[in-house]
XYZ file of C-alpha atoms in Angstrom:
299
model
C 133.242 13.689 164.212
C 132.777 11.802 167.640
C 131.326 8.365 167.133
C 128.823 8.593 169.914
C 125.552 10.720 170.398
C 123.398 11.439 173.240
C 120.125 9.330 173.809
C 117.328 9.077 176.305
C 115.213 6.089 177.260
C 111.703 7.499 177.728
C 107.987 6.193 177.280
C 104.660 7.412 176.163
C 102.057 5.631 178.311
C 104.463 2.621 178.038
C 105.370 2.863 174.554
C 108.900 2.234 174.632
C 110.985 5.246 173.035
C 114.698 5.891 172.451
C 115.250 9.726 171.631
C 118.530 9.982 169.917
C 120.070 13.603 169.211
C 121.545 13.379 165.841
C 121.749 17.245 165.240
C 124.953 18.457 163.827
C 125.542 15.234 162.041
C 125.052 14.139 158.380
C 124.717 10.433 159.219
C 121.594 8.596 160.556
C 120.923 5.804 163.056
C 121.270 2.574 160.771
C 119.032 -0.281 160.592
C 121.646 -2.438 162.121
C 122.038 -0.108 165.133
C 118.299 -0.298 165.824
C 118.184 -4.004 165.638
C 121.222 -4.166 168.020
C 119.579 -2.057 170.342
C 116.304 -3.473 170.511
C 117.995 -6.995 171.143
C 119.549 -5.802 174.512
C 116.878 -5.727 177.262
C 118.058 -2.467 178.571
C 117.388 -0.646 175.388
C 114.524 -2.575 173.893
C 112.080 -0.245 172.245
C 109.061 0.244 170.059
C 110.469 3.298 168.082
C 113.478 5.396 167.856
C 113.012 9.135 167.613
C 116.144 10.385 165.824
C 116.253 14.288 166.105
C 117.948 15.952 163.096
C 118.628 19.423 162.049
C 115.712 21.097 160.315
C 115.544 20.540 156.561
C 112.799 23.145 156.123
C 112.405 26.712 157.303
C 110.012 27.412 160.238
C 110.578 23.970 161.696
C 112.513 22.918 164.785
C 113.777 19.674 163.700
C 113.397 16.734 161.276
C 112.430 13.480 162.998
C 113.617 10.175 161.723
C 111.620 7.325 163.090
C 112.835 3.742 163.101
C 110.825 0.665 164.377
C 112.546 -2.098 166.264
C 112.925 -4.161 163.096
C 115.061 -1.644 161.623
C 112.489 -0.469 159.281
C 111.273 3.162 159.087
C 108.095 4.498 160.216
C 106.120 7.394 158.875
C 104.537 8.670 162.231
C 104.752 7.950 165.930
C 102.626 10.154 168.229
C 103.754 8.623 171.751
C 107.487 9.214 170.498
C 106.626 12.603 169.414
C 105.461 13.624 172.651
C 108.519 12.209 174.256
C 110.598 14.570 171.868
C 108.685 17.625 172.847
C 109.413 16.772 176.544
C 113.139 16.345 175.987
C 113.541 19.458 173.919
C 111.389 21.557 176.252
C 113.715 20.354 179.092
C 116.613 21.382 176.993
C 115.344 24.601 175.512
C 112.495 26.094 177.956
C 110.341 26.269 174.822
C 106.836 24.800 175.028
C 105.776 24.810 171.312
C 107.577 23.063 168.472
C 106.971 22.290 164.774
C 108.545 19.120 163.546
C 109.006 17.600 159.889
C 108.576 13.761 159.457
C 108.259 11.675 156.586
C 104.543 11.994 157.198
C 104.519 15.700 157.090
C 104.499 18.715 159.490
C 103.564 18.052 163.118
C 102.869 20.794 165.884
C 103.015 20.256 169.497
C 102.968 21.974 172.600
C 103.749 21.108 176.411
C 101.081 22.196 178.846
C 101.596 23.591 182.353
C 100.372 20.198 183.814
C 103.226 18.335 181.956
C 100.836 16.760 179.296
C 101.722 17.319 175.609
C 99.452 17.692 172.642
C 100.641 16.796 169.245
C 98.544 17.807 165.837
C 98.973 14.803 164.066
C 97.519 16.112 161.010
C 94.506 15.160 158.827
C 93.163 11.442 158.460
C 93.272 9.795 154.988
C 90.187 7.651 154.097
C 90.858 6.933 150.292
C 91.465 3.284 149.495
C 94.416 3.873 147.449
C 96.039 6.228 149.638
C 95.933 4.185 152.836
C 97.046 1.977 150.985
C 94.686 -0.948 150.377
C 95.182 -3.622 147.637
C 91.404 -3.714 146.637
C 89.184 -0.773 145.853
C 86.789 0.065 148.597
C 84.274 3.207 148.168
C 83.593 3.138 151.912
C 86.648 2.316 154.007
C 84.735 2.921 157.303
C 83.926 -0.814 157.040
C 85.772 -3.224 154.644
C 85.324 -6.814 154.105
C 88.148 -8.561 155.931
C 87.905 -11.094 158.737
C 89.904 -13.805 160.670
C 88.541 -16.948 162.148
C 85.675 -19.021 160.624
C 83.402 -17.796 158.008
C 80.280 -18.162 160.040
C 81.616 -16.927 163.247
C 84.705 -14.868 162.658
C 86.878 -13.718 165.667
C 87.404 -10.311 164.154
C 85.714 -8.676 161.111
C 84.746 -5.692 159.150
C 87.551 -3.203 160.323
C 87.535 0.554 159.828
C 90.684 1.446 157.844
C 92.522 4.938 157.498
C 96.000 6.225 157.486
C 97.376 8.705 160.047
C 100.696 8.959 157.856
C 100.765 5.344 158.384
C 98.153 2.550 157.633
C 95.808 1.370 160.476
C 92.876 -1.239 160.712
C 90.572 -0.828 163.624
C 88.573 -4.047 164.574
C 85.397 -3.250 166.874
C 85.239 -5.598 169.702
C 82.445 -6.179 172.500
C 84.763 -6.911 175.100
C 88.071 -5.984 176.883
C 90.757 -5.983 173.901
C 93.203 -7.806 176.481
C 90.957 -10.953 176.205
C 91.870 -11.424 172.726
C 94.769 -13.594 171.394
C 96.329 -10.519 169.455
C 99.832 -12.005 169.490
C 98.395 -14.699 167.472
C 96.213 -12.587 165.216
C 98.375 -9.532 164.875
C 101.183 -10.968 162.581
C 98.466 -12.495 160.160
C 96.667 -9.019 159.873
C 99.680 -6.782 159.682
C 100.836 -8.835 156.832
C 97.453 -9.617 155.098
C 97.627 -9.184 151.290
C 95.014 -6.396 151.665
C 97.730 -4.246 153.052
C 100.549 -3.742 150.566
C 102.655 -1.697 152.972
C 101.434 -3.846 156.028
C 99.218 -2.051 158.619
C 98.988 -1.197 162.378
C 96.092 -3.691 163.898
C 94.086 -2.223 166.552
C 91.196 -3.814 168.740
C 88.862 -1.134 170.127
C 85.924 -1.412 172.728
C 83.642 1.475 172.667
C 82.600 2.048 176.419
C 80.541 5.251 176.079
C 79.889 7.994 173.458
C 83.198 9.562 174.678
C 85.489 6.579 175.905
C 86.900 3.568 174.481
C 89.618 0.909 175.173
C 92.184 -0.127 172.759
C 95.111 -2.463 172.171
C 97.522 -2.577 169.299
C 99.815 -4.604 167.289
C 102.090 -2.364 165.661
C 103.580 -2.584 162.100
C 107.307 -3.420 162.489
C 106.956 -3.530 166.103
C 104.363 -6.129 167.236
C 102.664 -6.109 170.516
C 103.100 -2.672 171.832
C 102.079 -1.250 175.346
C 100.796 1.921 173.326
C 100.591 3.376 169.972
C 99.519 7.051 169.579
C 98.710 7.230 165.757
C 96.629 3.957 166.489
C 94.848 5.789 169.263
C 94.228 8.795 166.785
C 92.862 6.182 164.246
C 90.546 4.618 166.644
C 89.329 7.905 167.820
C 88.393 9.304 164.341
C 86.972 5.885 163.225
C 84.686 5.882 166.310
C 83.325 9.101 165.362
C 83.354 8.306 161.372
C 81.200 5.407 162.241
C 78.894 7.062 164.524
C 80.047 5.060 167.692
C 81.451 7.982 169.542
C 81.739 11.774 169.360
C 84.558 13.816 167.860
C 86.450 14.094 171.294
C 87.206 10.707 172.929
C 89.069 9.760 175.997
C 90.913 6.362 175.070
C 92.190 3.829 177.752
C 95.163 1.919 176.411
C 94.588 -1.449 177.735
C 98.032 -2.689 177.468
C 99.675 0.520 179.022
C 101.265 -0.416 182.539
C 98.710 1.741 184.334
C 96.099 1.344 181.623
C 96.927 5.180 180.888
C 94.762 7.506 179.051
C 94.980 9.649 175.862
C 92.599 12.210 174.513
C 91.794 12.403 171.095
C 90.156 15.345 169.199
C 89.069 15.252 165.808
C 88.603 19.060 165.189
C 86.131 20.429 162.728
C 89.311 21.722 160.578
C 89.802 17.840 160.089
C 93.119 17.966 162.101
C 93.435 15.354 164.740
C 94.979 16.254 168.264
C 96.277 13.908 170.713
C 97.019 14.853 174.270
C 98.918 12.687 176.725
C 101.765 12.201 179.096
C 105.662 11.437 178.501
C 108.078 10.019 180.843
C 111.893 10.192 181.020
C 113.619 7.231 182.369
C 117.193 7.464 181.762
C 120.021 8.805 179.360
C 123.384 7.653 178.060
C 125.498 7.609 174.887
C 125.313 5.419 171.802
C 127.070 4.694 168.516
C 124.349 5.270 165.763
C 126.042 2.929 163.369
C 126.569 -0.184 165.437
C 123.993 0.495 168.424
C 126.823 0.062 170.984
C 125.747 2.367 174.042
C 126.448 3.207 177.694
C 124.395 4.659 180.289
C 125.489 8.067 182.086
C 127.980 7.276 184.744
C 126.004 8.318 187.942
C 122.989 6.124 186.850
C 124.889 3.215 186.053
C 126.667 3.572 189.227
C 123.262 3.458 191.024
C 122.209 0.165 189.606
């Protein structure tokens, strides 16, 4: 077995993604390799999407997802769009079915280059999110940060899109908040036994909102697809928006947009772009890598 595998540096609205081709191999991208790759500015990432041979009939691949701290993630919508773009360019196919730890995901690339991913059904039950305390209504739970009589953030909507999310509703641009200070405290709050993704969401109309996310295991991120899905669903669930919402990701380099549709069959569909940056080879055990010769020579 060769030591190295092909990989591509991509992004989904700025969410930094490494797509690694592990097909035909029994091994995995190790946590040590993920940490080493993230330590290099050239390969710093939010998630690794490792494409493995399918484990279930009727699927195109099993996707193993790693965060930049080496932990494994259940879901990554922006990363899934990158996988679709990479495989569509390779195979000419437009529709794919993937298996992840969070379940089965269906995705399609459209003629305009945007990609829709069916992220599955949201989970609202407190013990399945999970939360450390029982809440009958998880559309608004008792949790705040800051002074008791004047909290900075409070009363989030919580849910799971394959991973736990807390949506804090704010009345101004999410970029104006010190999320790099509050994010770690909330991610690791005792309320969340498996930690949580923390999103600030500003509703700007019945069908638009602006978000910013502190991502579990990754920190401040330029974009997070499952967080956008959670914000869109939570907006509809609390009566702040309709069931289809255009989300401006405030931290995206160009304040890029995602369309989130919470369909009547309870499935959440996310539509947005993906972008290829460069490719190379890497060792999935150590994280050692090199860029393709032509691209490296052009630097």
